[in-house]
Coordinates of C-alpha atoms in Angstrom, one line a residue:
M1 CA 7.1 8.0 10.5
W2 CA 9.7 10.7 9.9
D3 CA 9.4 13.5 7.3
Y4 CA 12.5 13.6 5.1
S5 CA 11.3 16.5 2.9
F6 CA 13.3 19.1 4.8
A7 CA 16.5 17.0 4.9
I8 CA 17.0 16.2 1.2
P9 CA 17.2 19.9 0.1
S10 CA 19.6 20.6 3.0
I11 CA 22.1 18.0 1.9
L12 CA 22.0 19.3 -1.7
I13 CA 22.7 22.8 -0.3
L14 CA 25.6 21.4 1.7
A15 CA 27.0 19.8 -1.5
I16 CA 26.9 23.1 -3.3
L17 CA 28.7 24.8 -0.3
L18 CA 31.4 22.1 -0.3
I19 CA 32.0 22.4 -4.0
N20 CA 32.1 26.2 -3.7
Y21 CA 34.6 26.0 -0.8
F22 CA 37.1 23.8 -2.6
M23 CA 36.9 25.7 -5.9
L24 CA 37.9 29.0 -4.4
Q25 CA 41.4 30.0 -3.2
R26 CA 41.5 30.1 0.6
L27 CA 44.0 30.7 3.3
P28 CA 45.1 27.6 5.3
I29 CA 44.0 29.1 8.6
R30 CA 42.1 27.8 11.6
V31 CA 38.8 29.5 10.8
N32 CA 38.7 28.0 7.3
K33 CA 39.7 24.5 8.5
N34 CA 37.0 24.7 11.2
F35 CA 34.4 25.8 8.6
V36 CA 35.1 22.9 6.3
S37 CA 35.0 20.5 9.3
L38 CA 31.6 22.0 10.1
L39 CA 30.4 21.4 6.5
L40 CA 31.6 17.7 6.6
I41 CA 30.2 17.1 10.1
E42 CA 26.8 18.6 9.0
T43 CA 26.8 16.5 5.9
A44 CA 27.5 13.4 8.1
V45 CA 24.7 14.4 10.5
I46 CA 22.1 14.8 7.7
T47 CA 23.1 11.7 5.9
S48 CA 23.1 9.6 9.0
D49 CA 19.8 11.2 10.1
I50 CA 18.1 10.2 6.9
F51 CA 19.5 6.7 6.9
S52 CA 18.8 6.1 10.6
S53 CA 15.2 7.4 10.2
W54 CA 14.7 5.0 7.3
A55 CA 16.2 2.2 9.3
C56 CA 13.9 2.9 12.2
E57 CA 10.9 2.8 9.9
N58 CA 12.0 -0.5 8.5
Y59 CA 13.4 -2.0 11.7
Q60 CA 11.4 -5.3 11.2
D61 CA 13.1 -5.9 7.9
L62 CA 16.6 -5.0 8.9
P63 CA 19.1 -6.7 11.2
K64 CA 19.0 -5.0 14.6
F65 CA 22.8 -4.3 14.3
V66 CA 22.1 -2.1 11.3
V67 CA 19.3 -0.1 13.0
V68 CA 21.4 0.3 16.2
S69 CA 24.6 1.3 14.3
S70 CA 22.8 3.8 12.1
N71 CA 21.3 5.6 15.1
M72 CA 24.6 5.4 16.9
F73 CA 26.4 7.2 14.1
Y74 CA 23.7 9.8 13.9
F75 CA 23.9 10.6 17.6
I76 CA 27.7 10.7 17.5
F77 CA 27.7 13.3 14.7
F78 CA 24.8 15.2 16.3
I79 CA 26.8 15.6 19.5
L80 CA 29.9 16.5 17.6
R81 CA 28.0 19.1 15.5
A82 CA 27.2 21.2 18.6
F83 CA 30.9 21.2 19.6
A84 CA 31.9 22.1 16.0
F85 CA 29.7 25.2 16.0
F86 CA 31.3 26.2 19.3
V87 CA 34.8 25.6 17.9
F88 CA 34.0 27.7 14.8
T89 CA 32.8 30.5 17.0
C90 CA 36.0 30.4 19.0
S91 CA 38.0 30.6 15.8
I92 CA 36.1 33.7 14.6
L93 CA 37.0 35.2 18.0
E94 CA 40.6 34.2 17.4
L95 CA 40.8 32.1 20.5
D96 CA 43.7 29.7 20.4
P97 CA 42.9 26.4 22.1
T98 CA 46.6 25.8 22.8
E99 CA 46.8 28.9 25.0
N100 CA 45.1 27.2 28.0
Q101 CA 45.0 23.4 27.8
F102 CA 42.9 23.0 30.9
R103 CA 40.2 25.4 29.7
T104 CA 40.2 23.6 26.4
F105 CA 39.7 20.3 28.2
L106 CA 36.8 21.8 30.2
C107 CA 35.2 23.0 27.0
R108 CA 35.4 19.5 25.5
L109 CA 34.1 17.8 28.6
P110 CA 30.3 18.1 27.9
M111 CA 30.9 16.5 24.5
I112 CA 33.0 13.7 25.9
I113 CA 30.5 12.8 28.6
T114 CA 27.6 12.9 26.2
E115 CA 29.5 10.7 23.6
V116 CA 30.3 8.2 26.3
V117 CA 26.7 8.0 27.6
T118 CA 25.5 7.6 24.0
L119 CA 28.1 4.9 23.2
S120 CA 26.9 3.0 26.2
S121 CA 23.3 2.9 24.9
P122 CA 23.4 -0.6 23.3
F123 CA 24.1 -1.9 26.9
T124 CA 22.4 0.7 29.1
K125 CA 19.5 2.0 27.0
A126 CA 20.6 5.5 28.2
V127 CA 19.9 7.6 25.0
F128 CA 18.0 5.1 22.8
F129 CA 17.2 1.4 22.3
I130 CA 15.5 -0.8 19.7
G131 CA 12.7 -2.7 21.4
S132 CA 9.9 -4.9 20.1
T133 CA 8.1 -1.9 18.8
G134 CA 11.2 -0.3 17.2
Y135 CA 13.1 2.8 18.1
Q136 CA 12.6 4.1 21.6
R137 CA 14.1 7.0 23.5
G138 CA 16.1 6.2 26.6
S139 CA 15.8 7.7 30.0
L140 CA 18.8 10.0 29.3
Y141 CA 17.8 11.0 25.8
N142 CA 17.6 14.7 26.6
I143 CA 21.4 14.7 27.4
I144 CA 22.0 15.3 23.7
V145 CA 19.7 18.3 23.8
L146 CA 21.4 19.5 26.9
N147 CA 24.8 19.1 25.2
F148 CA 23.7 21.3 22.3
A149 CA 22.3 23.9 24.7
I150 CA 25.5 24.0 26.7
Y151 CA 27.6 24.7 23.6
L152 CA 25.2 27.4 22.5
F153 CA 25.5 29.0 25.9
L154 CA 29.3 28.7 25.8
S155 CA 29.3 30.3 22.3
I156 CA 27.2 33.2 23.4
H157 CA 29.3 33.6 26.6
A158 CA 32.6 33.6 24.6
T159 CA 31.2 36.1 22.1
V160 CA 30.2 38.6 24.8
I161 CA 33.4 38.2 26.8
F162 CA 35.8 38.3 23.8
K163 CA 33.9 40.7 21.5
S164 CA 36.9 43.1 21.7
R165 CA 38.8 40.7 19.5
L166 CA 36.4 41.1 16.7
K167 CA 37.4 43.6 13.9
A168 CA 33.9 45.1 13.6
K169 CA 30.6 45.4 15.4
R170 CA 29.1 43.7 12.4
D171 CA 31.0 40.5 13.3
F172 CA 29.6 40.5 16.8
F173 CA 26.0 40.8 15.7
G174 CA 26.7 38.2 12.9
I175 CA 27.7 35.6 15.5
L176 CA 24.7 36.3 17.6
F177 CA 22.5 36.0 14.5
Y178 CA 23.7 32.6 13.6
L179 CA 23.5 31.4 17.2
L180 CA 19.9 32.6 17.4
I181 CA 19.1 30.4 14.3
L182 CA 20.6 27.4 16.2
I183 CA 18.5 28.2 19.3
V184 CA 15.3 28.4 17.2
G185 CA 16.3 25.1 15.5
L186 CA 16.8 23.4 18.9
I187 CA 13.4 24.6 20.1
F188 CA 11.8 23.2 16.9
R189 CA 13.6 19.8 17.4
I190 CA 12.1 19.6 21.0
M191 CA 8.6 20.6 19.9
F192 CA 8.5 18.7 16.6
P193 CA 10.7 15.6 16.9
R194 CA 9.3 13.7 13.9
Y195 CA 10.2 16.5 11.5
L196 CA 13.9 16.7 10.5
L197 CA 13.9 20.5 11.0
M198 CA 17.0 20.8 13.1
D199 CA 19.1 19.9 10.1
T200 CA 17.5 22.6 8.1
F201 CA 18.2 25.2 10.8
C202 CA 21.8 24.1 11.0
V203 CA 22.1 24.5 7.2
M204 CA 20.6 27.9 7.5
T205 CA 23.2 28.7 10.1
I206 CA 26.0 27.5 7.8
I207 CA 24.7 29.6 4.9
S208 CA 24.7 32.6 7.2
I209 CA 28.2 31.9 8.3
N210 CA 29.3 31.5 4.7
L211 CA 27.8 34.9 3.8
L212 CA 29.0 36.7 6.9
F213 CA 32.5 35.3 7.5
M214 CA 33.7 33.0 4.7
N215 CA 33.8 35.3 1.6
P216 CA 37.4 34.6 0.4
E217 CA 37.3 37.9 -1.6
Y218 CA 38.0 39.7 1.7
F219 CA 41.5 38.3 1.4
I220 CA 42.1 38.5 -2.3
E221 CA 43.9 41.4 -4.1
R222 CA 41.8 42.2 -7.2
R223 CA 44.6 42.7 -9.8
T224 CA 46.9 39.8 -9.0
R225 CA 44.3 37.4 -7.5
L226 CA 47.0 36.8 -4.8
F227 CA 46.2 37.1 -1.2
N228 CA 46.2 40.6 0.1
S229 CA 47.8 42.4 3.1
E230 CA 44.9 41.4 5.4
G231 CA 45.4 37.8 4.3
L232 CA 49.1 38.0 5.2
R233 CA 48.2 39.3 8.7
I234 CA 45.6 36.6 9.2
I235 CA 47.9 33.7 8.2
L236 CA 50.7 35.0 10.4
Q237 CA 48.3 35.3 13.3
D238 CA 47.2 31.7 12.9
T239 CA 49.1 29.2 15.0
T240 CA 48.6 26.4 12.3
R241 CA 50.9 28.2 9.9
Q242 CA 54.0 26.1 10.6
K243 CA 53.5 24.2 7.4
Y244 CA 54.7 27.4 5.6
N245 CA 57.8 28.1 7.6
T246 CA 59.9 30.1 5.1
I247 CA 59.2 33.6 4.0
F248 CA 60.8 35.7 1.3
A249 CA 59.7 38.8 -0.5
F250 CA 60.6 41.3 -3.2
V251 CA 59.7 44.8 -4.0
I252 CA 59.5 46.5 -7.4
R253 CA 62.3 49.1 -7.1
H254 CA 61.2 52.7 -7.1
Y255 CA 57.6 51.6 -7.6
Q256 CA 56.1 55.1 -7.3
E257 CA 58.5 56.4 -9.9
A258 CA 57.5 53.5 -12.2
V259 CA 53.8 54.5 -11.7
E260 CA 54.7 58.0 -12.8
I261 CA 56.7 56.9 -15.8
Y262 CA 54.3 54.1 -17.1
G263 CA 51.0 55.3 -15.7
A264 CA 48.8 53.7 -13.1
K265 CA 46.8 51.6 -15.6
Q266 CA 49.9 50.1 -17.2
M267 CA 51.4 49.3 -13.8
D268 CA 48.2 47.6 -12.8
V269 CA 48.7 45.3 -15.8
G270 CA 52.3 44.8 -14.8
I271 CA 51.3 43.9 -11.2
R272 CA 48.8 41.4 -12.7
L273 CA 51.4 39.8 -15.0
I274 CA 53.8 39.4 -12.0
G275 CA 51.0 37.8 -10.0
L276 CA 50.2 35.4 -12.9
Y277 CA 53.9 34.5 -13.2
L278 CA 54.2 33.7 -9.5
R279 CA 51.1 31.6 -9.5
R280 CA 52.6 29.6 -12.4
I281 CA 56.0 28.9 -10.9
L282 CA 54.8 28.5 -7.3
P283 CA 51.3 26.9 -7.7
K284 CA 51.3 25.3 -4.2
E285 CA 52.8 28.1 -2.2
K286 CA 51.0 31.0 -0.5
L287 CA 51.4 34.2 -2.5
F288 CA 50.6 37.7 -1.2
Y289 CA 50.6 41.2 -2.7
Y290 CA 51.3 43.7 0.0
R291 CA 50.6 47.0 -1.8
S292 CA 53.1 49.4 -3.4
G293 CA 54.9 46.8 -5.5
R294 CA 55.6 44.4 -2.6
F295 CA 55.2 40.6 -3.1
V296 CA 55.5 38.1 -0.2
I297 CA 55.8 34.4 -0.6
M298 CA 55.4 31.8 2.1
T299 CA 56.8 28.4 1.2
K300 CA 57.3 25.0 2.7
S301 CA 60.8 24.0 3.9
S302 CA 61.2 21.6 0.9
V303 CA 61.3 24.6 -1.5
D304 CA 64.6 25.8 -2.8
V305 CA 64.2 29.5 -1.9
S306 CA 67.6 30.5 -3.4
G307 CA 66.7 28.8 -6.7
V308 CA 63.2 30.4 -6.8
I309 CA 64.7 33.9 -6.1
K310 CA 67.3 33.4 -8.9
K311 CA 64.5 32.4 -11.3
I312 CA 62.5 35.5 -10.4
E313 CA 65.5 37.7 -10.8
E314 CA 66.2 36.2 -14.3
R315 CA 62.6 36.9 -15.2
F316 CA 62.9 40.6 -14.2
K317 CA 65.8 41.0 -16.7
S318 CA 63.2 40.7 -19.4
P319 CA 60.3 43.2 -19.9
W320 CA 56.8 42.4 -18.8
L321 CA 54.7 42.3 -21.9
S322 CA 51.0 42.5 -22.7
D323 CA 48.7 44.3 -25.1
N324 CA 50.1 47.9 -25.3
V325 CA 52.2 47.3 -22.3
E326 CA 56.0 46.9 -22.1
L327 CA 57.4 47.4 -18.6
Y328 CA 61.1 47.3 -17.6
L329 CA 61.1 46.7 -13.9
E330 CA 63.7 45.9 -11.3
A331 CA 63.2 43.8 -8.1
R332 CA 65.0 43.7 -4.7
F333 CA 64.7 40.7 -2.5
V334 CA 64.4 40.0 1.2
E335 CA 64.7 36.7 3.0
V336 CA 63.2 36.1 6.4
S337 CA 64.8 33.7 8.9
P338 CA 62.6 31.0 10.5
D339 CA 62.9 33.0 13.7
Y340 CA 59.8 35.0 12.6
E341 CA 57.5 32.4 14.2
M342 CA 58.6 33.7 17.6
Y343 CA 57.1 37.1 16.9
D344 CA 53.6 38.7 16.7
S345 CA 52.2 39.1 13.3
D346 CA 52.3 42.9 13.4
I347 CA 56.0 42.7 14.3
V348 CA 56.7 40.3 11.4
I349 CA 54.8 42.5 8.9
N350 CA 56.4 45.8 10.1
T351 CA 59.9 44.2 10.0
L352 CA 59.2 42.8 6.5
V353 CA 58.0 46.2 5.2
N354 CA 61.0 47.9 6.8
A355 CA 63.4 45.5 5.2
L356 CA 61.7 45.9 1.8
S357 CA 62.0 49.6 2.1
K358 CA 65.8 49.3 2.8
A359 CA 66.1 46.9 -0.1
N360 CA 64.3 49.4 -2.3
N361 CA 66.6 52.2 -1.4
S362 CA 69.8 50.2 -1.6
T363 CA 72.1 50.4 -4.6
D364 CA 73.4 47.0 -3.5
K365 CA 71.7 44.1 -5.4
S366 CA 72.4 41.6 -2.6
H367 CA 69.5 40.2 -0.7
I368 CA 68.6 41.5 2.8
L369 CA 68.4 38.8 5.4
V370 CA 65.8 39.5 8.1
G371 CA 67.0 38.0 11.3
R372 CA 66.3 38.2 15.0
D373 CA 68.1 41.4 15.4
M374 CA 65.8 43.2 13.0
F375 CA 62.7 41.7 14.6
D376 CA 63.9 42.7 18.1
A377 CA 64.6 46.3 16.9
I378 CA 61.1 46.6 15.4
Q379 CA 59.5 44.9 18.5
D380 CA 61.3 47.4 20.8
N381 CA 60.2 50.3 18.6
T382 CA 56.6 49.0 18.7
A383 CA 56.8 48.7 22.4
I384 CA 58.0 52.3 22.7
K385 CA 55.2 53.5 20.5
R386 CA 52.7 51.7 22.7
A387 CA 54.3 53.1 25.9
L388 CA 54.2 56.6 24.3
E389 CA 50.6 56.3 23.4
K390 CA 49.7 55.0 26.8
A391 CA 51.6 57.8 28.6
I392 CA 50.0 60.5 26.5
E393 CA 46.5 59.1 26.7
N394 CA 46.7 58.6 30.5
N395 CA 48.5 61.9 31.2
K396 CA 51.5 59.8 32.5
I397 CA 54.3 61.8 30.9
E398 CA 56.9 62.4 33.6
V399 CA 58.9 65.6 33.9
F400 CA 62.5 65.4 35.2
L401 CA 64.5 68.4 36.1
Q402 CA 68.3 69.0 35.4
P403 CA 69.9 71.9 37.3
I404 CA 71.5 74.9 35.6
M405 CA 74.3 76.5 37.7
D406 CA 75.5 80.0 38.0
A407 CA 79.1 80.0 36.8
Q408 CA 80.2 82.8 39.1
T409 CA 78.6 81.6 42.4
N410 CA 78.4 77.9 41.6
T411 CA 74.8 77.9 42.9
L412 CA 71.6 76.7 41.4
V413 CA 69.9 79.3 39.3
G414 CA 67.6 77.5 36.9
A415 CA 66.6 74.0 35.6
E416 CA 65.6 72.4 32.4
S417 CA 62.4 70.3 32.2
L418 CA 62.9 67.0 30.3
C419 CA 60.2 64.5 29.5
R420 CA 60.4 60.9 30.4
I421 CA 58.1 57.8 29.8
R422 CA 58.3 54.3 31.2
D423 CA 57.9 50.9 29.7
D424 CA 55.5 48.2 31.0
K425 CA 58.2 47.2 33.5
G426 CA 58.4 50.7 34.9
E427 CA 61.9 51.3 33.4
I428 CA 62.7 54.7 31.9
I429 CA 62.8 54.8 28.1
S430 CA 65.5 57.0 26.6
P431 CA 64.2 60.2 25.1
N432 CA 66.5 59.5 22.1
K433 CA 64.2 56.6 21.3
F434 CA 60.7 58.0 21.9
I435 CA 61.2 61.7 20.9
P436 CA 61.8 60.8 17.2
I437 CA 58.7 58.6 17.3
A438 CA 56.6 61.3 18.8
E439 CA 57.8 63.7 16.1
S440 CA 57.1 61.3 13.3
N441 CA 53.6 60.2 14.4
G442 CA 52.4 63.7 15.4
R443 CA 52.2 63.1 19.1
I444 CA 55.0 65.6 19.9
N445 CA 52.4 68.4 20.4
Q446 CA 50.5 66.5 23.2
L447 CA 53.8 65.5 24.7
G448 CA 55.1 69.1 24.8
E449 CA 51.8 70.4 26.2
Q450 CA 51.9 68.0 29.1
V451 CA 55.5 68.9 29.9
F452 CA 54.7 72.6 29.8
E453 CA 51.6 72.3 32.0
K454 CA 53.3 70.0 34.5
T455 CA 56.2 72.5 34.7
C456 CA 53.7 75.3 35.4
K457 CA 52.1 73.1 38.1
F458 CA 55.5 72.4 39.7
I459 CA 56.3 76.2 39.9
S460 CA 52.9 77.0 41.3
E461 CA 53.1 74.4 44.0
N462 CA 56.7 75.0 45.2
D463 CA 58.6 77.9 46.6
M464 CA 61.0 78.8 43.8
S465 CA 63.2 81.0 46.0
A466 CA 63.6 78.2 48.5
L467 CA 64.9 76.0 45.7
G468 CA 67.1 78.7 44.4
L469 CA 65.3 78.7 41.0
E470 CA 64.8 81.9 39.0
W471 CA 63.4 80.1 36.0
I472 CA 62.8 76.7 34.4
N473 CA 63.5 76.0 30.7
V474 CA 61.0 74.1 28.6
N475 CA 61.8 72.7 25.2
L476 CA 59.7 73.6 22.1
S477 CA 59.6 71.1 19.2
A478 CA 59.4 72.1 15.6
A479 CA 55.8 70.9 15.4
Q480 CA 54.8 72.9 18.4
F481 CA 56.6 76.0 17.1
M482 CA 54.4 75.8 14.0
K483 CA 51.1 75.9 15.9
K484 CA 49.3 79.2 15.3
D485 CA 47.6 79.2 18.7
L486 CA 50.7 78.3 20.7
S487 CA 51.1 81.7 22.4
S488 CA 47.4 81.7 23.5
D489 CA 47.6 78.1 24.7
F490 CA 50.7 78.9 26.8
S491 CA 49.3 82.1 28.1
N492 CA 46.1 80.4 29.2
L493 CA 48.2 77.8 31.2
I494 CA 50.3 80.6 32.8
E495 CA 47.1 82.3 33.9
K496 CA 45.6 79.0 35.1
Y497 CA 48.5 78.5 37.5
N498 CA 48.9 82.2 38.4
L499 CA 52.5 82.5 37.1
R500 CA 54.7 85.1 35.4
P501 CA 55.7 84.2 31.8
S502 CA 59.3 84.9 32.8
D503 CA 59.2 82.0 35.2
I504 CA 59.5 79.8 32.1
H505 CA 62.1 80.2 29.4
L506 CA 61.3 78.5 26.1
E507 CA 64.1 76.5 24.5
I508 CA 64.3 76.2 20.7
T509 CA 66.7 73.8 19.2
E510 CA 68.9 75.4 16.6
A511 CA 68.1 72.6 14.1
V512 CA 64.4 73.6 14.3
I513 CA 65.0 77.0 12.9
V514 CA 64.3 76.7 9.2
D515 CA 62.0 79.5 8.2
D516 CA 63.1 82.8 9.7
D517 CA 59.7 84.5 9.1
I518 CA 57.8 81.8 10.9
M519 CA 60.3 81.7 13.7
N520 CA 60.3 85.4 14.2
N521 CA 56.6 85.8 14.0
Q522 CA 56.0 83.0 16.6
I523 CA 58.7 84.3 18.9
Q524 CA 57.4 87.9 18.7
S525 CA 53.9 86.6 19.5
L526 CA 55.2 84.8 22.6
R527 CA 57.5 87.6 23.6
Q528 CA 54.5 89.9 23.6
K529 CA 53.0 87.6 26.2
G530 CA 56.1 88.0 28.3
F531 CA 58.0 84.7 27.5
L532 CA 61.8 84.6 27.2
F533 CA 63.8 82.4 24.8
S534 CA 66.9 80.3 24.8
L535 CA 68.6 78.9 21.7
D536 CA 69.5 75.2 22.5
D537 CA 72.3 73.1 21.0
Y538 CA 74.0 75.9 19.2
G539 CA 76.6 74.5 16.8
T540 CA 74.5 71.6 15.5
G541 CA 72.4 73.5 13.0
Y542 CA 72.7 76.4 10.5
S543 CA 72.6 79.5 12.7
N544 CA 75.3 82.1 12.8
I545 CA 75.8 85.3 14.9
S546 CA 74.6 87.5 12.1
R547 CA 71.4 85.5 11.8
L548 CA 70.8 85.4 15.6
K549 CA 71.4 89.1 15.9
H550 CA 67.9 89.6 14.4
S551 CA 66.3 86.9 16.6
P552 CA 65.1 87.8 20.1
F553 CA 66.9 85.2 22.1
S554 CA 68.2 86.1 25.6
N555 CA 70.4 83.0 26.1
V556 CA 72.4 80.7 23.8
K557 CA 73.3 77.2 25.0
I558 CA 76.5 75.9 23.4
D559 CA 76.2 72.2 22.4
M560 CA 78.2 69.7 24.4
S561 CA 80.1 68.5 21.3
I562 CA 81.6 72.0 20.9
V563 CA 82.4 72.1 24.7
W564 CA 84.1 68.7 24.7
D565 CA 86.0 69.5 21.5
Y566 CA 87.4 72.6 23.0
C567 CA 88.5 70.8 26.2
N568 CA 90.2 68.1 24.1
N569 CA 91.8 70.6 21.6
P570 CA 91.8 74.2 23.0
D571 CA 91.9 76.9 20.3
F572 CA 90.8 80.5 19.9
L573 CA 87.4 79.9 18.2
L574 CA 85.2 79.2 21.2
P575 CA 86.5 82.1 23.4
M576 CA 86.1 84.4 20.4
L577 CA 82.5 83.1 19.9
I578 CA 81.7 83.7 23.5
K579 CA 83.0 87.3 23.3
A580 CA 81.0 87.9 20.1
F581 CA 77.8 86.6 21.7
K582 CA 78.3 88.6 24.9
K583 CA 78.9 91.7 22.8
A584 CA 75.6 91.0 21.0
G585 CA 73.9 90.9 24.4
Y586 CA 73.4 87.2 24.9
S587 CA 74.0 85.2 28.1
L588 CA 75.7 81.8 27.5
T589 CA 75.2 78.3 28.9
A590 CA 77.7 75.5 28.5
E591 CA 76.1 72.1 28.1
G592 CA 77.9 68.8 28.8
I593 CA 79.7 69.7 32.1
E594 CA 80.8 66.2 33.3
T595 CA 84.0 66.8 35.2
K596 CA 85.6 69.4 37.4
E597 CA 88.2 70.2 34.7
I598 CA 85.5 70.9 32.1
E599 CA 83.7 73.2 34.7
D600 CA 86.9 75.2 35.4
T601 CA 87.7 75.5 31.7
M602 CA 84.2 76.8 30.9
K603 CA 84.3 79.3 33.7
S604 CA 87.7 80.6 32.6
I605 CA 86.5 81.4 29.1
G606 CA 83.4 83.4 30.2
F607 CA 80.3 81.2 30.3
D608 CA 77.5 82.5 32.5
Y609 CA 75.7 79.2 33.2
L610 CA 76.7 75.6 33.3
Q611 CA 74.7 72.4 32.9
G612 CA 75.6 68.7 32.9
M613 CA 76.0 65.4 34.6
Y614 CA 78.8 66.8 36.9
Y615 CA 76.1 68.5 38.9
S616 CA 73.2 66.1 38.4
P617 CA 71.5 63.9 35.8
P618 CA 67.9 64.8 35.1
I619 CA 65.9 63.7 38.2
P620 CA 62.2 63.4 39.1
M621 CA 60.6 66.5 40.5
D622 CA 60.2 65.1 44.0
E623 CA 63.9 64.2 44.2
F624 CA 64.8 67.6 42.8
I625 CA 62.8 69.3 45.7
K626 CA 64.5 67.1 48.3
K627 CA 68.0 67.8 46.9
Y628 CA 67.8 71.5 46.4
T629 CA 65.4 72.9 49.0
K630 CA 67.3 75.3 51.2
S631 CA 67.1 74.8 54.9
S632 CA 65.6 77.7 56.7

């Protein structure tokens, strides 16, 4: 006799979970689909378990076909259940079965073999048979237990190997917790086969999964009841998203200003009203609220996107009304080409946010079309950010040197240190691309510190006189220049490498100089330590000779744009500027020397130093040593 007392409540609990699942708004992603499959399979297991147990008890009164079939269905679903738990675990770990078809086949193999052996039982009596005394276990009955144990082992193995894919440590322990429940349930099945306890433990596991991983509120924005930004990221990551192959979005124009005008509470009501409107006109589409007045809609190809956008635009021409709320808002739209499916979810989201920002700031009411060019630009930018982070974290910033020549003797007298980083292929990334990123994300300080220290190390390890070098210029960024402990940091490095401060000249770009007091205080602090200064890119900022007269620079570097302009259209301004600077006591460096003609012209009007591609592009330190070391 079998005890059904544990199975009946289990199936009632499953019914509640199924009702709950289909009543709540959920994302159409793999993990949700696998969870509902698990619910349905578990329901089939318990139902067939109860029916087959009843059939076995009444085998004498029932046709043999009914008894055999009921047991066959039970074993088929029992075997499938083990695989379903494994598949769900893989979906939590964000493992894509399409990434490696051979690995996927190997993972399915235990289930396939066990199912084949089970299906052969009416002929081979392998797993079970119905004899004269009723239900009997076959010689290979334990293969179903082994199958379950294999998938438990594979689940634990995958969780340990791929735990880095989980968002939080809590998720890792959550998976191990529900797998432990299954292990205990399997042990109870082996020890107490006549009690339908395994089903109860499986239901306990499903309840744990539901509490730990399946709360749809994680992905719902509270005001609009639309999916939130995390929901958008998740659905874009999911490879089953092809059903929704069109994306468009809109942003409430000048959202922050609207919050200031109407107040946060009224704008919250407005956001809720917009969410309700979208749910009414697009009930079957996936709707997202991505913070700061940004709404994203994923639709099927059959939806007339242009018509929907026009309808929403018309709605925004009227105020959004509720109790004590009357909001006049304007929207700007972005349409995303189907090419988005080729890109990583983070790239798609970053591109979309960037496009919405452009639309928000544009005075043109036309829609922005996000195509492959925008995706590629954001993807390249993201790759540069990653390369920059990797280079800084691993101390892989490279320093290249560009020679500075004495205009009178045409010999090497100095050099400028320039930072370089490489991409994953080992190719040099242009500083014009990664320097602005380093400045915007705050990494410019670490970058500058590595360049300064590696320059110090180069000077300490090489014979400067053999190279013909009197000094090396190192650039200072605006962020570095604002550091209060900059002078002590640099002095410590100078002492560490046993150098003279005058071995390094610090270059400050003219555009950096905004606050004279801060600049002068910082320069005075560094000058007291013995450092000398050069003003870089003169002519691109706001400085003038009167202003520089009170600044303790020893050298002024004239920007290449001024040099080239003079060579193309000679006039009296640059020669007069040079005379004025020299009278004020500054030495002068001409940047952008690219031809013999430019070199001769700059020499003739009085420059002291020359720098440019005519002499050499910036080259790695080891190449610089080989090229400029003087033979004894």
